[in-house]
């Protein structure tokens, strides 16, 4: 593991990082069956593997290919509404032989596909992005840092200084968060709603009116209902509805 330790302790030149990131996106476009431009609308698990192999080749001298004996799985999720990526590592990694370790890198694809849904600046890990592929690369780099931290230290948290140093030295990241368009932001920008607004929607042919409580994949709306199972501190009762964003309307009155 000396190689990983060494490479995470010495900062790479920012210019070198930027050039390599651009090179990787070009090579991915050349070899992928789905990703044909920097703004893409289809992707498979295999593209994530290709992306990893390119990062391995150009950032890590094929260290993973030649030395790492564990397994890395790649998956895409349509259910992640806030995080753009997730690295899943067995809790007892310190007790498992490397060849039996399985770590999964999961990418939340909605955030990437919604890239152009808002006009605002889309920084990922502190770096301004200009395409959905660049956003994917930055999210992926963040997850690679989790992977490396797990392998080196058996634990990983992007809130901590150690992670931030790794991410900064390897990829020039200056932050652990993304500003990609979440459904909440899209709703706010495109539909003009904010949480707490009164909204209406059609439910089985009837117009319902309630309070926009939260937005995940769908909007969560509480509608006053004397038989509802939810109640507020004033004893008012409510029923909770999950409503597709496009069905929301501004409540009249
Ligand atoms: Zn993280």
PDB file of C-alpha atoms and ligand atoms in Angstrom:
ATOM      1  CA  UNK A   1       0.000   0.000   0.000  1.00  0.00           C
ATOM      2  CA  UNK A   2       3.047   2.294   0.021  1.00  0.00           C
ATOM      3  CA  UNK A   3       2.276   3.620  -3.423  1.00  0.00           C
ATOM      4  CA  UNK A   4      -1.184   4.894  -2.452  1.00  0.00           C
ATOM      5  CA  UNK A   5       0.186   6.501   0.684  1.00  0.00           C
ATOM      6  CA  UNK A   6       2.929   8.251  -1.232  1.00  0.00           C
ATOM      7  CA  UNK A   7       0.646   9.470  -3.997  1.00  0.00           C
ATOM      8  CA  UNK A   8      -1.876  10.895  -1.530  1.00  0.00           C
ATOM      9  CA  UNK A   9       0.779  12.798   0.385  1.00  0.00           C
ATOM     10  CA  UNK A  10       2.230  14.771  -2.508  1.00  0.00           C
ATOM     11  CA  UNK A  11       0.062  17.374  -4.213  1.00  0.00           C
ATOM     12  CA  UNK A  12      -0.165  17.103  -7.978  1.00  0.00           C
ATOM     13  CA  UNK A  13       0.112  20.229 -10.081  1.00  0.00           C
ATOM     14  CA  UNK A  14      -3.296  21.746 -10.793  1.00  0.00           C
ATOM     15  CA  UNK A  15      -2.509  22.122 -14.481  1.00  0.00           C
ATOM     16  CA  UNK A  16      -1.531  18.490 -14.712  1.00  0.00           C
ATOM     17  CA  UNK A  17      -4.790  17.471 -13.002  1.00  0.00           C
ATOM     18  CA  UNK A  18      -6.903  19.571 -15.382  1.00  0.00           C
ATOM     19  CA  UNK A  19      -5.154  18.191 -18.472  1.00  0.00           C
ATOM     20  CA  UNK A  20      -5.483  14.608 -17.280  1.00  0.00           C
ATOM     21  CA  UNK A  21      -9.178  15.103 -16.478  1.00  0.00           C
ATOM     22  CA  UNK A  22      -9.767  16.437 -20.007  1.00  0.00           C
ATOM     23  CA  UNK A  23      -7.772  13.557 -21.515  1.00  0.00           C
ATOM     24  CA  UNK A  24      -9.870  11.042 -19.567  1.00  0.00           C
ATOM     25  CA  UNK A  25     -13.113  12.558 -20.843  1.00  0.00           C
ATOM     26  CA  UNK A  26     -11.836  12.352 -24.433  1.00  0.00           C
ATOM     27  CA  UNK A  27     -10.740   8.742 -24.045  1.00  0.00           C
ATOM     28  CA  UNK A  28     -14.043   7.806 -22.418  1.00  0.00           C
ATOM     29  CA  UNK A  29     -16.000   9.330 -25.306  1.00  0.00           C
ATOM     30  CA  UNK A  30     -13.845   7.325 -27.730  1.00  0.00           C
ATOM     31  CA  UNK A  31     -14.349   4.008 -26.017  1.00  0.00           C
ATOM     32  CA  UNK A  32     -17.865   4.209 -24.539  1.00  0.00           C
ATOM     33  CA  UNK A  33     -20.936   2.865 -26.341  1.00  0.00           C
ATOM     34  CA  UNK A  34     -23.174   5.369 -24.547  1.00  0.00           C
ATOM     35  CA  UNK A  35     -21.215   8.512 -23.791  1.00  0.00           C
ATOM     36  CA  UNK A  36     -20.689  10.236 -27.109  1.00  0.00           C
ATOM     37  CA  UNK A  37     -20.210  13.818 -25.982  1.00  0.00           C
ATOM     38  CA  UNK A  38     -19.450  15.816 -22.841  1.00  0.00           C
ATOM     39  CA  UNK A  39     -23.191  16.245 -22.370  1.00  0.00           C
ATOM     40  CA  UNK A  40     -24.585  12.753 -22.460  1.00  0.00           C
ATOM     41  CA  UNK A  41     -27.946  11.226 -21.723  1.00  0.00           C
ATOM     42  CA  UNK A  42     -27.206   7.548 -21.399  1.00  0.00           C
ATOM     43  CA  UNK A  43     -24.677   5.607 -19.345  1.00  0.00           C
ATOM     44  CA  UNK A  44     -24.169   2.042 -18.114  1.00  0.00           C
ATOM     45  CA  UNK A  45     -22.315   0.423 -15.214  1.00  0.00           C
ATOM     46  CA  UNK A  46     -19.668  -0.567 -17.708  1.00  0.00           C
ATOM     47  CA  UNK A  47     -18.969   3.091 -18.479  1.00  0.00           C
ATOM     48  CA  UNK A  48     -18.115   3.590 -14.818  1.00  0.00           C
ATOM     49  CA  UNK A  49     -15.676   0.695 -15.049  1.00  0.00           C
ATOM     50  CA  UNK A  50     -14.121   2.219 -18.167  1.00  0.00           C
ATOM     51  CA  UNK A  51     -13.877   5.529 -16.349  1.00  0.00           C
ATOM     52  CA  UNK A  52     -12.185   3.847 -13.411  1.00  0.00           C
ATOM     53  CA  UNK A  53      -9.686   2.079 -15.677  1.00  0.00           C
ATOM     54  CA  UNK A  54      -8.799   5.426 -17.268  1.00  0.00           C
ATOM     55  CA  UNK A  55      -8.303   7.059 -13.876  1.00  0.00           C
ATOM     56  CA  UNK A  56      -6.216   4.074 -12.833  1.00  0.00           C
ATOM     57  CA  UNK A  57      -4.056   4.371 -15.940  1.00  0.00           C
ATOM     58  CA  UNK A  58      -3.579   8.135 -15.964  1.00  0.00           C
ATOM     59  CA  UNK A  59      -3.629   9.040 -12.282  1.00  0.00           C
ATOM     60  CA  UNK A  60      -2.379   5.871 -10.572  1.00  0.00           C
ATOM     61  CA  UNK A  61      -0.033   4.231 -13.075  1.00  0.00           C
ATOM     62  CA  UNK A  62      -2.331   1.206 -13.192  1.00  0.00           C
ATOM     63  CA  UNK A  63      -1.700   0.539  -9.521  1.00  0.00           C
ATOM     64  CA  UNK A  64      -5.189  -0.913  -9.061  1.00  0.00           C
ATOM     65  CA  UNK A  65      -4.962  -3.118 -12.142  1.00  0.00           C
ATOM     66  CA  UNK A  66      -1.538  -4.466 -11.265  1.00  0.00           C
ATOM     67  CA  UNK A  67      -1.645  -4.617  -7.486  1.00  0.00           C
ATOM     68  CA  UNK A  68      -5.082  -4.418  -5.943  1.00  0.00           C
ATOM     69  CA  UNK A  69      -6.553  -7.858  -5.323  1.00  0.00           C
ATOM     70  CA  UNK A  70      -9.964  -6.876  -3.975  1.00  0.00           C
ATOM     71  CA  UNK A  71     -13.056  -6.276  -6.057  1.00  0.00           C
ATOM     72  CA  UNK A  72     -14.525  -2.907  -7.010  1.00  0.00           C
ATOM     73  CA  UNK A  73     -18.125  -2.840  -8.190  1.00  0.00           C
ATOM     74  CA  UNK A  74     -19.751   0.035 -10.025  1.00  0.00           C
ATOM     75  CA  UNK A  75     -23.430   0.862 -10.053  1.00  0.00           C
ATOM     76  CA  UNK A  76     -25.818   3.598 -11.094  1.00  0.00           C
ATOM     77  CA  UNK A  77     -28.731   4.665  -8.955  1.00  0.00           C
ATOM     78  CA  UNK A  78     -31.863   6.543  -9.932  1.00  0.00           C
ATOM     79  CA  UNK A  79     -32.979   6.772  -6.327  1.00  0.00           C
ATOM     80  CA  UNK A  80     -30.311   9.067  -4.920  1.00  0.00           C
ATOM     81  CA  UNK A  81     -31.818  12.539  -4.785  1.00  0.00           C
ATOM     82  CA  UNK A  82     -29.197  14.498  -2.884  1.00  0.00           C
ATOM     83  CA  UNK A  83     -25.864  12.729  -2.910  1.00  0.00           C
ATOM     84  CA  UNK A  84     -24.208  12.395  -6.261  1.00  0.00           C
ATOM     85  CA  UNK A  85     -22.097   9.420  -5.263  1.00  0.00           C
ATOM     86  CA  UNK A  86     -21.629   6.811  -2.579  1.00  0.00           C
ATOM     87  CA  UNK A  87     -18.822   4.401  -1.761  1.00  0.00           C
ATOM     88  CA  UNK A  88     -19.923   1.326   0.110  1.00  0.00           C
ATOM     89  CA  UNK A  89     -17.306  -0.577   2.040  1.00  0.00           C
ATOM     90  CA  UNK A  90     -17.749  -3.550   4.386  1.00  0.00           C
ATOM     91  CA  UNK A  91     -17.707  -2.386   8.013  1.00  0.00           C
ATOM     92  CA  UNK A  92     -15.228  -5.074   8.969  1.00  0.00           C
ATOM     93  CA  UNK A  93     -12.794  -4.290   6.154  1.00  0.00           C
ATOM     94  CA  UNK A  94      -9.860  -4.384   8.584  1.00  0.00           C
ATOM     95  CA  UNK A  95     -10.594  -8.065   9.304  1.00  0.00           C
ATOM     96  CA  UNK A  96     -11.004  -9.164   5.687  1.00  0.00           C
ATOM     97  CA  UNK A  97      -8.192 -10.328   3.420  1.00  0.00           C
ATOM     98  CA  UNK A  98      -7.729  -7.928   0.525  1.00  0.00           C
ATOM     99  CA  UNK A  99      -8.760 -10.530  -2.056  1.00  0.00           C
ATOM    100  CA  UNK A 100     -12.145 -10.857  -0.318  1.00  0.00           C
ATOM    101  CA  UNK A 101     -12.867  -7.147   0.002  1.00  0.00           C
ATOM    102  CA  UNK A 102     -15.708  -5.851  -2.182  1.00  0.00           C
ATOM    103  CA  UNK A 103     -16.145  -2.085  -2.384  1.00  0.00           C
ATOM    104  CA  UNK A 104     -18.940  -0.556  -4.414  1.00  0.00           C
ATOM    105  CA  UNK A 105     -18.925   2.867  -6.022  1.00  0.00           C
ATOM    106  CA  UNK A 106     -22.474   4.046  -6.717  1.00  0.00           C
ATOM    107  CA  UNK A 107     -23.270   7.109  -8.796  1.00  0.00           C
ATOM    108  CA  UNK A 108     -26.601   8.935  -8.490  1.00  0.00           C
ATOM    109  CA  UNK A 109     -27.441   9.471 -12.099  1.00  0.00           C
ATOM    110  CA  UNK A 110     -30.361  11.902 -11.717  1.00  0.00           C
ATOM    111  CA  UNK A 111     -28.070  14.688 -10.592  1.00  0.00           C
ATOM    112  CA  UNK A 112     -25.860  14.155 -13.624  1.00  0.00           C
ATOM    113  CA  UNK A 113     -28.725  13.889 -16.108  1.00  0.00           C
ATOM    114  CA  UNK A 114     -30.379  16.985 -14.625  1.00  0.00           C
ATOM    115  CA  UNK A 115     -27.155  18.905 -15.132  1.00  0.00           C
ATOM    116  CA  UNK A 116     -28.711  21.405 -17.542  1.00  0.00           C
ATOM    117  CA  UNK A 117     -31.949  21.853 -15.601  1.00  0.00           C
ATOM    118  CA  UNK A 118     -30.757  24.975 -13.842  1.00  0.00           C
ATOM    119  CA  UNK A 119     -28.665  27.932 -14.923  1.00  0.00           C
ATOM    120  CA  UNK A 120     -26.680  28.357 -11.739  1.00  0.00           C
ATOM    121  CA  UNK A 121     -22.978  27.570 -11.318  1.00  0.00           C
ATOM    122  CA  UNK A 122     -22.457  23.862 -10.808  1.00  0.00           C
ATOM    123  CA  UNK A 123     -19.394  23.386  -8.705  1.00  0.00           C
ATOM    124  CA  UNK A 124     -18.453  19.891  -7.605  1.00  0.00           C
ATOM    125  CA  UNK A 125     -15.862  19.475  -4.859  1.00  0.00           C
ATOM    126  CA  UNK A 126     -15.105  23.186  -5.145  1.00  0.00           C
ATOM    127  CA  UNK A 127     -14.377  23.059  -8.877  1.00  0.00           C
ATOM    128  CA  UNK A 128     -16.534  24.800 -11.472  1.00  0.00           C
ATOM    129  CA  UNK A 129     -17.790  22.358 -14.091  1.00  0.00           C
ATOM    130  CA  UNK A 130     -19.054  23.073 -17.579  1.00  0.00           C
ATOM    131  CA  UNK A 131     -20.552  19.761 -18.719  1.00  0.00           C
ATOM    132  CA  UNK A 132     -22.302  16.742 -17.295  1.00  0.00           C
ATOM    133  CA  UNK A 133     -19.272  14.586 -18.070  1.00  0.00           C
ATOM    134  CA  UNK A 134     -17.010  16.907 -16.124  1.00  0.00           C
ATOM    135  CA  UNK A 135     -19.474  16.774 -13.224  1.00  0.00           C
ATOM    136  CA  UNK A 136     -19.455  12.971 -13.400  1.00  0.00           C
ATOM    137  CA  UNK A 137     -15.645  12.920 -13.356  1.00  0.00           C
ATOM    138  CA  UNK A 138     -15.511  15.139 -10.273  1.00  0.00           C
ATOM    139  CA  UNK A 139     -18.119  13.078  -8.442  1.00  0.00           C
ATOM    140  CA  UNK A 140     -16.216   9.944  -9.438  1.00  0.00           C
ATOM    141  CA  UNK A 141     -12.925  11.412  -8.190  1.00  0.00           C
ATOM    142  CA  UNK A 142     -14.568  12.116  -4.845  1.00  0.00           C
ATOM    143  CA  UNK A 143     -15.608   8.465  -4.627  1.00  0.00           C
ATOM    144  CA  UNK A 144     -12.114   7.306  -5.645  1.00  0.00           C
ATOM    145  CA  UNK A 145     -10.798   9.304  -2.677  1.00  0.00           C
ATOM    146  CA  UNK A 146     -13.247   7.425  -0.428  1.00  0.00           C
ATOM    147  CA  UNK A 147     -12.048   4.141  -1.933  1.00  0.00           C
ATOM    148  CA  UNK A 148      -8.409   5.029  -1.290  1.00  0.00           C
ATOM    149  CA  UNK A 149      -9.106   6.246   2.226  1.00  0.00           C
ATOM    150  CA  UNK A 150     -10.946   2.990   2.967  1.00  0.00           C
ATOM    151  CA  UNK A 151      -8.043   0.939   1.634  1.00  0.00           C
ATOM    152  CA  UNK A 152      -5.404   2.889   3.532  1.00  0.00           C
ATOM    153  CA  UNK A 153      -7.182   3.591   6.811  1.00  0.00           C
ATOM    154  CA  UNK A 154     -10.220   1.225   6.837  1.00  0.00           C
ATOM    155  CA  UNK A 155     -12.497   4.211   7.474  1.00  0.00           C
ATOM    156  CA  UNK A 156     -13.515   7.168   5.386  1.00  0.00           C
ATOM    157  CA  UNK A 157     -15.338  10.430   5.932  1.00  0.00           C
ATOM    158  CA  UNK A 158     -15.279  13.388   3.591  1.00  0.00           C
ATOM    159  CA  UNK A 159     -15.981  15.711   6.527  1.00  0.00           C
ATOM    160  CA  UNK A 160     -12.533  15.060   7.946  1.00  0.00           C
ATOM    161  CA  UNK A 161      -9.239  16.747   7.292  1.00  0.00           C
ATOM    162  CA  UNK A 162      -7.505  13.565   6.190  1.00  0.00           C
ATOM    163  CA  UNK A 163     -10.007  13.029   3.361  1.00  0.00           C
ATOM    164  CA  UNK A 164      -9.816  16.667   2.335  1.00  0.00           C
ATOM    165  CA  UNK A 165      -6.036  16.418   2.080  1.00  0.00           C
ATOM    166  CA  UNK A 166      -6.245  13.285  -0.043  1.00  0.00           C
ATOM    167  CA  UNK A 167      -8.847  14.865  -2.361  1.00  0.00           C
ATOM    168  CA  UNK A 168      -6.817  18.049  -2.628  1.00  0.00           C
ATOM    169  CA  UNK A 169      -3.513  16.341  -3.304  1.00  0.00           C
ATOM    170  CA  UNK A 170      -4.866  13.874  -5.851  1.00  0.00           C
ATOM    171  CA  UNK A 171      -7.437  15.951  -7.699  1.00  0.00           C
ATOM    172  CA  UNK A 172      -7.176  19.558  -6.491  1.00  0.00           C
ATOM    173  CA  UNK A 173     -10.573  19.417  -4.776  1.00  0.00           C
ATOM    174  CA  UNK A 174     -11.194  22.253  -2.346  1.00  0.00           C
ATOM    175  CA  UNK A 175     -14.585  21.189  -0.991  1.00  0.00           C
ATOM    176  CA  UNK A 176     -16.484  17.956  -0.257  1.00  0.00           C
ATOM    177  CA  UNK A 177     -19.863  19.052  -1.604  1.00  0.00           C
ATOM    178  CA  UNK A 178     -21.587  19.486  -4.923  1.00  0.00           C
ATOM    179  CA  UNK A 179     -23.910  22.190  -6.201  1.00  0.00           C
ATOM    180  CA  UNK A 180     -25.576  20.057  -8.853  1.00  0.00           C
ATOM    181  CA  UNK A 181     -29.285  20.610  -9.508  1.00  0.00           C
ATOM    182  CA  UNK A 182     -31.268  18.589  -6.971  1.00  0.00           C
ATOM    183  CA  UNK A 183     -35.008  18.215  -7.521  1.00  0.00           C
ATOM    184  CA  UNK A 184     -35.557  20.845  -4.848  1.00  0.00           C
ATOM    185  CA  UNK A 185     -33.413  23.363  -6.701  1.00  0.00           C
ATOM    186  CA  UNK A 186     -35.031  22.513 -10.024  1.00  0.00           C
ATOM    187  CA  UNK A 187     -38.487  22.999  -8.517  1.00  0.00           C
ATOM    188  CA  UNK A 188     -37.441  26.283  -7.005  1.00  0.00           C
ATOM    189  CA  UNK A 189     -35.886  27.587 -10.196  1.00  0.00           C
ATOM    190  CA  UNK A 190     -38.227  26.185 -12.847  1.00  0.00           C
ATOM    191  CA  UNK A 191     -41.511  26.117 -11.007  1.00  0.00           C
ATOM    192  CA  UNK A 192     -40.934  28.958  -8.611  1.00  0.00           C
ATOM    193  CA  UNK A 193     -41.883  26.977  -5.494  1.00  0.00           C
ATOM    194  CA  UNK A 194     -40.148  26.903  -2.188  1.00  0.00           C
ATOM    195  CA  UNK A 195     -40.622  24.549   0.724  1.00  0.00           C
ATOM    196  CA  UNK A 196     -43.537  25.640   2.902  1.00  0.00           C
ATOM    197  CA  UNK A 197     -45.526  27.061  -0.031  1.00  0.00           C
ATOM    198  CA  UNK A 198     -49.153  26.185  -0.466  1.00  0.00           C
ATOM    199  CA  UNK A 199     -49.554  24.173  -3.643  1.00  0.00           C
ATOM    200  CA  UNK A 200     -52.313  22.291  -5.377  1.00  0.00           C
ATOM    201  CA  UNK A 201     -52.338  19.128  -7.434  1.00  0.00           C
ATOM    202  CA  UNK A 202     -54.749  16.743  -9.002  1.00  0.00           C
ATOM    203  CA  UNK A 203     -55.329  13.471  -7.185  1.00  0.00           C
ATOM    204  CA  UNK A 204     -57.637  10.888  -8.750  1.00  0.00           C
ATOM    205  CA  UNK A 205     -59.551  13.611 -10.541  1.00  0.00           C
ATOM    206  CA  UNK A 206     -59.881  15.843  -7.485  1.00  0.00           C
ATOM    207  CA  UNK A 207     -58.040  19.043  -6.801  1.00  0.00           C
ATOM    208  CA  UNK A 208     -56.102  18.849  -3.537  1.00  0.00           C
ATOM    209  CA  UNK A 209     -54.348  21.650  -1.775  1.00  0.00           C
ATOM    210  CA  UNK A 210     -51.580  21.337   0.776  1.00  0.00           C
ATOM    211  CA  UNK A 211     -48.217  22.457   2.002  1.00  0.00           C
ATOM    212  CA  UNK A 212     -45.063  21.608   0.077  1.00  0.00           C
ATOM    213  CA  UNK A 213     -43.085  19.878   2.796  1.00  0.00           C
ATOM    214  CA  UNK A 214     -40.105  18.464   0.967  1.00  0.00           C
ATOM    215  CA  UNK A 215     -38.870  17.408  -2.466  1.00  0.00           C
ATOM    216  CA  UNK A 216     -37.038  14.177  -3.039  1.00  0.00           C
ATOM    217  CA  UNK A 217     -37.706  12.253  -6.195  1.00  0.00           C
ATOM    218  CA  UNK A 218     -41.275  13.534  -5.903  1.00  0.00           C
ATOM    219  CA  UNK A 219     -42.756  16.391  -3.927  1.00  0.00           C
ATOM    220  CA  UNK A 220     -44.003  15.533  -0.450  1.00  0.00           C
ATOM    221  CA  UNK A 221     -47.194  17.429   0.336  1.00  0.00           C
ATOM    222  CA  UNK A 222     -49.235  17.451   3.518  1.00  0.00           C
ATOM    223  CA  UNK A 223     -52.945  17.975   2.937  1.00  0.00           C
ATOM    224  CA  UNK A 224     -55.294  18.788   5.794  1.00  0.00           C
ATOM    225  CA  UNK A 225     -57.483  15.792   6.511  1.00  0.00           C
ATOM    226  CA  UNK A 226     -59.454  15.176   9.707  1.00  0.00           C
ATOM    227  CA  UNK A 227     -58.742  11.438   9.363  1.00  0.00           C
ATOM    228  CA  UNK A 228     -55.064  11.918   8.531  1.00  0.00           C
ATOM    229  CA  UNK A 229     -52.408   9.995  10.460  1.00  0.00           C
ATOM    230  CA  UNK A 230     -50.042  12.966  10.783  1.00  0.00           C
ATOM    231  CA  UNK A 231     -50.698  15.817  13.147  1.00  0.00           C
ATOM    232  CA  UNK A 232     -48.992  19.115  13.911  1.00  0.00           C
ATOM    233  CA  UNK A 233     -48.471  20.765  17.273  1.00  0.00           C
ATOM    234  CA  UNK A 234     -51.877  22.455  17.040  1.00  0.00           C
ATOM    235  CA  UNK A 235     -53.610  19.110  16.640  1.00  0.00           C
ATOM    236  CA  UNK A 236     -54.440  19.614  12.970  1.00  0.00           C
ATOM    237  CA  UNK A 237     -54.420  16.340  11.050  1.00  0.00           C
ATOM    238  CA  UNK A 238     -52.864  15.692   7.655  1.00  0.00           C
ATOM    239  CA  UNK A 239     -52.376  13.061   4.989  1.00  0.00           C
ATOM    240  CA  UNK A 240     -49.086  12.834   3.174  1.00  0.00           C
ATOM    241  CA  UNK A 241     -48.993  12.693  -0.631  1.00  0.00           C
ATOM    242  CA  UNK A 242     -46.120  11.969  -3.000  1.00  0.00           C
ATOM    243  CA  UNK A 243     -46.678  14.013  -6.123  1.00  0.00           C
ATOM    244  CA  UNK A 244     -44.621  14.181  -9.346  1.00  0.00           C
ATOM    245  CA  UNK A 245     -43.052  17.633  -9.651  1.00  0.00           C
ATOM    246  CA  UNK A 246     -44.733  18.330 -12.975  1.00  0.00           C
ATOM    247  CA  UNK A 247     -48.186  17.903 -11.416  1.00  0.00           C
ATOM    248  CA  UNK A 248     -47.693  20.740  -8.933  1.00  0.00           C
ATOM    249  CA  UNK A 249     -49.585  23.940  -9.438  1.00  0.00           C
ATOM    250  CA  UNK A 250     -49.569  27.151  -7.552  1.00  0.00           C
ATOM    251  CA  UNK A 251     -52.515  27.231  -5.234  1.00  0.00           C
ATOM    252  CA  UNK A 252     -55.012  29.873  -6.252  1.00  0.00           C
ATOM    253  CA  UNK A 253     -56.116  32.354  -3.601  1.00  0.00           C
TER     254      UNK A 253
HETATM  255 ZN1  LIG B   1     -18.092  11.871   0.408  1.00  0.00          ZN
END
